Short mmCIF file of C-alpha atoms and ligand atoms in Angstrom, two decimals:
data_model
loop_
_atom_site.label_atom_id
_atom_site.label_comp_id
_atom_site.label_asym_id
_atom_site.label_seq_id
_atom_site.Cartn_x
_atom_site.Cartn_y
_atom_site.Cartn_z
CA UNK A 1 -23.39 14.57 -10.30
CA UNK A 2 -22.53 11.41 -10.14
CA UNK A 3 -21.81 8.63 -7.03
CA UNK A 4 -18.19 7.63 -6.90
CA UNK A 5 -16.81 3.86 -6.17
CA UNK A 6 -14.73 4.48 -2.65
CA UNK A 7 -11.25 2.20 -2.72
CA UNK A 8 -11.33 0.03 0.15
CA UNK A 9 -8.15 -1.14 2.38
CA UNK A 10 -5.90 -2.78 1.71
CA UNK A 11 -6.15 -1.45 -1.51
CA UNK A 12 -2.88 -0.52 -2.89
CA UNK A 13 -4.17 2.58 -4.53
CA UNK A 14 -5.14 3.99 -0.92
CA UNK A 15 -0.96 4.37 -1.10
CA UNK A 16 -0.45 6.48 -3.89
CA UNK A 17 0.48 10.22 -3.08
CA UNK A 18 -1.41 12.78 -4.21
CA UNK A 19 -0.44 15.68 -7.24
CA UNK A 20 -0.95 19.18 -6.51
CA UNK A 21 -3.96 21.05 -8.48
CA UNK A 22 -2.52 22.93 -11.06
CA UNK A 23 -6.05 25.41 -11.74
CA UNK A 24 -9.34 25.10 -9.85
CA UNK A 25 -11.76 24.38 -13.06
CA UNK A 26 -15.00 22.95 -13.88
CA UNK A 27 -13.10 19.76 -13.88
CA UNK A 28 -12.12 20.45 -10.13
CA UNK A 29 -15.60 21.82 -9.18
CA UNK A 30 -17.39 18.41 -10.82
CA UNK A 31 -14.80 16.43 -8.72
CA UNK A 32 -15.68 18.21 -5.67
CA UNK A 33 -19.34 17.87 -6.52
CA UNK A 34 -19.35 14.33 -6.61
CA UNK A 35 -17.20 13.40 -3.57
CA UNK A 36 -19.57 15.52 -1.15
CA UNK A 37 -22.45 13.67 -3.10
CA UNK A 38 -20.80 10.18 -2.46
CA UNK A 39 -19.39 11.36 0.71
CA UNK A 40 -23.04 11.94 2.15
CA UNK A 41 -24.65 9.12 0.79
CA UNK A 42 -22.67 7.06 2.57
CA UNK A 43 -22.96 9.16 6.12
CA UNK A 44 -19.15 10.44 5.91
CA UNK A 45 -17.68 13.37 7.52
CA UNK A 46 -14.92 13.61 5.47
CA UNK A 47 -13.55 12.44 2.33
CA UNK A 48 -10.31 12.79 0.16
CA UNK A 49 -9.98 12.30 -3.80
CA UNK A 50 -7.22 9.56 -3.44
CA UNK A 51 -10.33 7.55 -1.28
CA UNK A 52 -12.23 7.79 -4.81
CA UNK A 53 -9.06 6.85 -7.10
CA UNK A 54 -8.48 10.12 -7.61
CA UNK A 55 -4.46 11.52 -7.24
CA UNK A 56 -4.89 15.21 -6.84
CA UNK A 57 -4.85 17.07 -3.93
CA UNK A 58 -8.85 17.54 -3.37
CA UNK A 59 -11.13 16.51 0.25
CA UNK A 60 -14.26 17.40 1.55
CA UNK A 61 -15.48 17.43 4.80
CA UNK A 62 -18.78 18.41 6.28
CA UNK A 63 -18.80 17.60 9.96
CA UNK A 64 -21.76 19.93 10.67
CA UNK A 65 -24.55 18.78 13.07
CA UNK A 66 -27.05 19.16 9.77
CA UNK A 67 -24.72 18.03 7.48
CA UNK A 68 -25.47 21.80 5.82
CA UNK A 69 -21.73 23.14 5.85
CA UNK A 70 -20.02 21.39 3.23
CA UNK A 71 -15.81 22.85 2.74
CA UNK A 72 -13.85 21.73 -0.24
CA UNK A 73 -9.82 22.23 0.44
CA UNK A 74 -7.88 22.01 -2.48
CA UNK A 75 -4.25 21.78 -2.22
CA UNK A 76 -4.50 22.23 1.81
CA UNK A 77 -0.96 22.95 3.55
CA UNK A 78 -0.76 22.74 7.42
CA UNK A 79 0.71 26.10 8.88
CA UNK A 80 0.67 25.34 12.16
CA UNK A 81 -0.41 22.00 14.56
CA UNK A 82 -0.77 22.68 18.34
CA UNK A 83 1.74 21.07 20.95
CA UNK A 84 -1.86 19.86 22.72
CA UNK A 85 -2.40 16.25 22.10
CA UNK A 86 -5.80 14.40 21.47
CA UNK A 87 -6.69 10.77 20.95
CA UNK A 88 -10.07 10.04 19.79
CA UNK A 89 -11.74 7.19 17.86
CA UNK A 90 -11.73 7.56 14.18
CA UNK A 91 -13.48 5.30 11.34
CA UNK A 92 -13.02 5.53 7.41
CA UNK A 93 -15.18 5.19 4.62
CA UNK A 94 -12.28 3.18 2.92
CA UNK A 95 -11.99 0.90 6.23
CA UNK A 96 -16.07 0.38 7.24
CA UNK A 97 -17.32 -1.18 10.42
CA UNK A 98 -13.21 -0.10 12.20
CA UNK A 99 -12.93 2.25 15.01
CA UNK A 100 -10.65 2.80 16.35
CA UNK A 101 -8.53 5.25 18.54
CA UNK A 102 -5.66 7.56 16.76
CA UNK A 103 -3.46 10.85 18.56
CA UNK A 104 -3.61 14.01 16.31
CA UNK A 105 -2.96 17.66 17.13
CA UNK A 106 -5.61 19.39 18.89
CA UNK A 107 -5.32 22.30 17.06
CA UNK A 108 -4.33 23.22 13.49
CA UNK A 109 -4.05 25.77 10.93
CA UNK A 110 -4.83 25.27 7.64
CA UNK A 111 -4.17 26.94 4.20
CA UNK A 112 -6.06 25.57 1.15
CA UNK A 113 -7.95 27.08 -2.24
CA UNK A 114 -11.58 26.31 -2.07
CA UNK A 115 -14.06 25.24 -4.91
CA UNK A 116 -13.39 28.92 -6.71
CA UNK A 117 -9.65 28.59 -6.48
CA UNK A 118 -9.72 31.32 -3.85
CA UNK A 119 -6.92 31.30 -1.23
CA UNK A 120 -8.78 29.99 2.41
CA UNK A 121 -7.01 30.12 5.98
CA UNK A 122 -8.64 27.64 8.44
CA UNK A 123 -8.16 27.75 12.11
CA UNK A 124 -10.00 24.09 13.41
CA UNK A 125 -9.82 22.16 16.85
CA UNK A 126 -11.99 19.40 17.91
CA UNK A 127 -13.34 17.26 15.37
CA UNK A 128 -13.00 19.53 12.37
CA UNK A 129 -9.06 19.67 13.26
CA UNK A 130 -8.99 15.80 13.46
CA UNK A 131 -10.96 15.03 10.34
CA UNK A 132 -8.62 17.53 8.42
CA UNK A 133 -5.90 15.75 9.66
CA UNK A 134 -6.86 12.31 8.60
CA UNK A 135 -7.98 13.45 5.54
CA UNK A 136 -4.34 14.84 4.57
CA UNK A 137 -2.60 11.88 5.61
CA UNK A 138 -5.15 10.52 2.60
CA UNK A 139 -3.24 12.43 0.02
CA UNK A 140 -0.58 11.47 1.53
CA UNK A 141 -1.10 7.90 1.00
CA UNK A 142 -1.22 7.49 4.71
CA UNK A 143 -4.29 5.63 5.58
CA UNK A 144 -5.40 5.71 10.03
CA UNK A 145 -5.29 2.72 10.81
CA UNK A 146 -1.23 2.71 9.80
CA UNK A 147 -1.18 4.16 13.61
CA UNK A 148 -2.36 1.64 15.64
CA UNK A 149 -0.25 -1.45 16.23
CA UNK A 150 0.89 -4.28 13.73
CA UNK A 151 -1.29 -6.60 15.13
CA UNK A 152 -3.98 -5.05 15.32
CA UNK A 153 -3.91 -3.80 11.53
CA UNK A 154 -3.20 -7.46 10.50
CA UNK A 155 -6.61 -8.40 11.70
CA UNK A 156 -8.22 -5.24 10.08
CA UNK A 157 -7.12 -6.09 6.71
CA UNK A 158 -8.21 -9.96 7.24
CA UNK A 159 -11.15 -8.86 8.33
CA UNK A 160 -11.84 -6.56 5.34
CA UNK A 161 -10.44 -9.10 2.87
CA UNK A 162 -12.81 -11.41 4.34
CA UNK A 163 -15.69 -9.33 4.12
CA UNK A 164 -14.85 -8.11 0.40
CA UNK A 165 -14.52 -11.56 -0.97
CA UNK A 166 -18.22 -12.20 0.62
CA UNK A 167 -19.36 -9.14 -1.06
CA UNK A 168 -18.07 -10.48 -4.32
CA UNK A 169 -19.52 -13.74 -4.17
CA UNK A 170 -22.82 -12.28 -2.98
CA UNK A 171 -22.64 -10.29 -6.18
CA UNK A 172 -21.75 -13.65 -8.41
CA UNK A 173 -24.76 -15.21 -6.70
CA UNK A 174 -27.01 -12.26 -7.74
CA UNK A 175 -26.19 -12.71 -11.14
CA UNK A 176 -26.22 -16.23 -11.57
C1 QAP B 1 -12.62 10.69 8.94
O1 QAP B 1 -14.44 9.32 8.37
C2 QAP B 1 -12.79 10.88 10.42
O2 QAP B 1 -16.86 2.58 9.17
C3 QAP B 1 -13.91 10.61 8.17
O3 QAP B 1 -19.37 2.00 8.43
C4 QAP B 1 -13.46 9.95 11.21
O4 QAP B 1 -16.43 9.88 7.51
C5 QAP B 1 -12.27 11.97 11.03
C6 QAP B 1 -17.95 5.91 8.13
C7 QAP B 1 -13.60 10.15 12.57
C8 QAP B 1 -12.42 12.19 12.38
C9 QAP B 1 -13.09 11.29 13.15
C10 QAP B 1 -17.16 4.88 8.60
C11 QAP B 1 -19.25 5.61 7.75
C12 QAP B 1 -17.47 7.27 7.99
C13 QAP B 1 -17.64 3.59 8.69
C14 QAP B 1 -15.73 9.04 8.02
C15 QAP B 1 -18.95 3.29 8.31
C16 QAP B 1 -19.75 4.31 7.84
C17 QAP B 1 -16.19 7.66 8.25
CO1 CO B 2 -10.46 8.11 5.72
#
């Protein structure tokens, strides 16, 4: 296993659309394997292969109280999204320290392969339904804060381009 680097916005990469898996392997499984790894290391709910510069169409998401119910959703197709509105806050690992407030469907069903390749129906609401949302605009190259207003994503990605070229001189410093 094996932590993964998570692309941060505005990262052009977090744009690319996602390719279909072709055969749930070993190759899939290790994949899967190391996204729940990084995804809980860094206190995620949810996390999809393009956030790990990955183009195939792979999350995970645990959104259990204990963190003990980890779901893998290969290739995951929405069937169905309820009528019912909900706007809640959402964050990103690929957009850290933003929260902010996004409209999904309430409800949603879900079709995906899990980490065996076998064929998984998913009926969600609440948070799972929102997190599986999110994380399909992901391989979608849709990232959340492309909801909220032009203004407001301006001063996300100065923020974040601010904060990245600090982290980058902090790391320059460390090995000088
Ligand atoms: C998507 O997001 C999600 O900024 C998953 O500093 C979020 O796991 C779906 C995180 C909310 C539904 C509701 C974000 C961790 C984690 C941060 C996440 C941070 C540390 C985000
Ligand atoms: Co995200």
């Amino acid at each position: 296993m094996a932590l993964l680097p998570i692309l941060r916005y505005p990262d052009p990469r977090l744009h690319k659309v996602a390719q279909p898996v072709r055969v749930v392997d070993e190759r899939i499984r290790a994949l899967a394997a190391d996204m729940l790894q990084t995804m809980r290391q860094a206190e995620g709910i949810g996390l999809a292969a393009t956030q790990v510069d990955v183009h195939e169409r792979v999350i995970v998401i645990d959104v259990s109280e204990k963190r003990d119910a980890p779901m893998v959703l290969v290739n995951p197709e929405l069937l169905w999204t309820s009528d019912e509105r909900v706007k809640g806050d959402e964050g990103c690992l690929s957009v850290p320290g933003i929260y902010d407030g996004v409209e999904r469907a309430a409800q949603v069903r879900v079709r995906a392969l899990d980490e065996h390749g076998q064929a998984r129906e998913i009926a969600a609401d609440g948070l799972l339904a929102v997190c599986i949302q999110h994380e399909m605009d992901h391989l979608m190259g849709k990232v959340f804060v492309e909801y909220l207003s032009p203004l407001k994503r301006g001063r996300i990605k100065t923020k974040l381009l601010k904060a990245e070229r600090q982290d980058v001189q902090e790391r320059e410093r460390e090995r000088a």
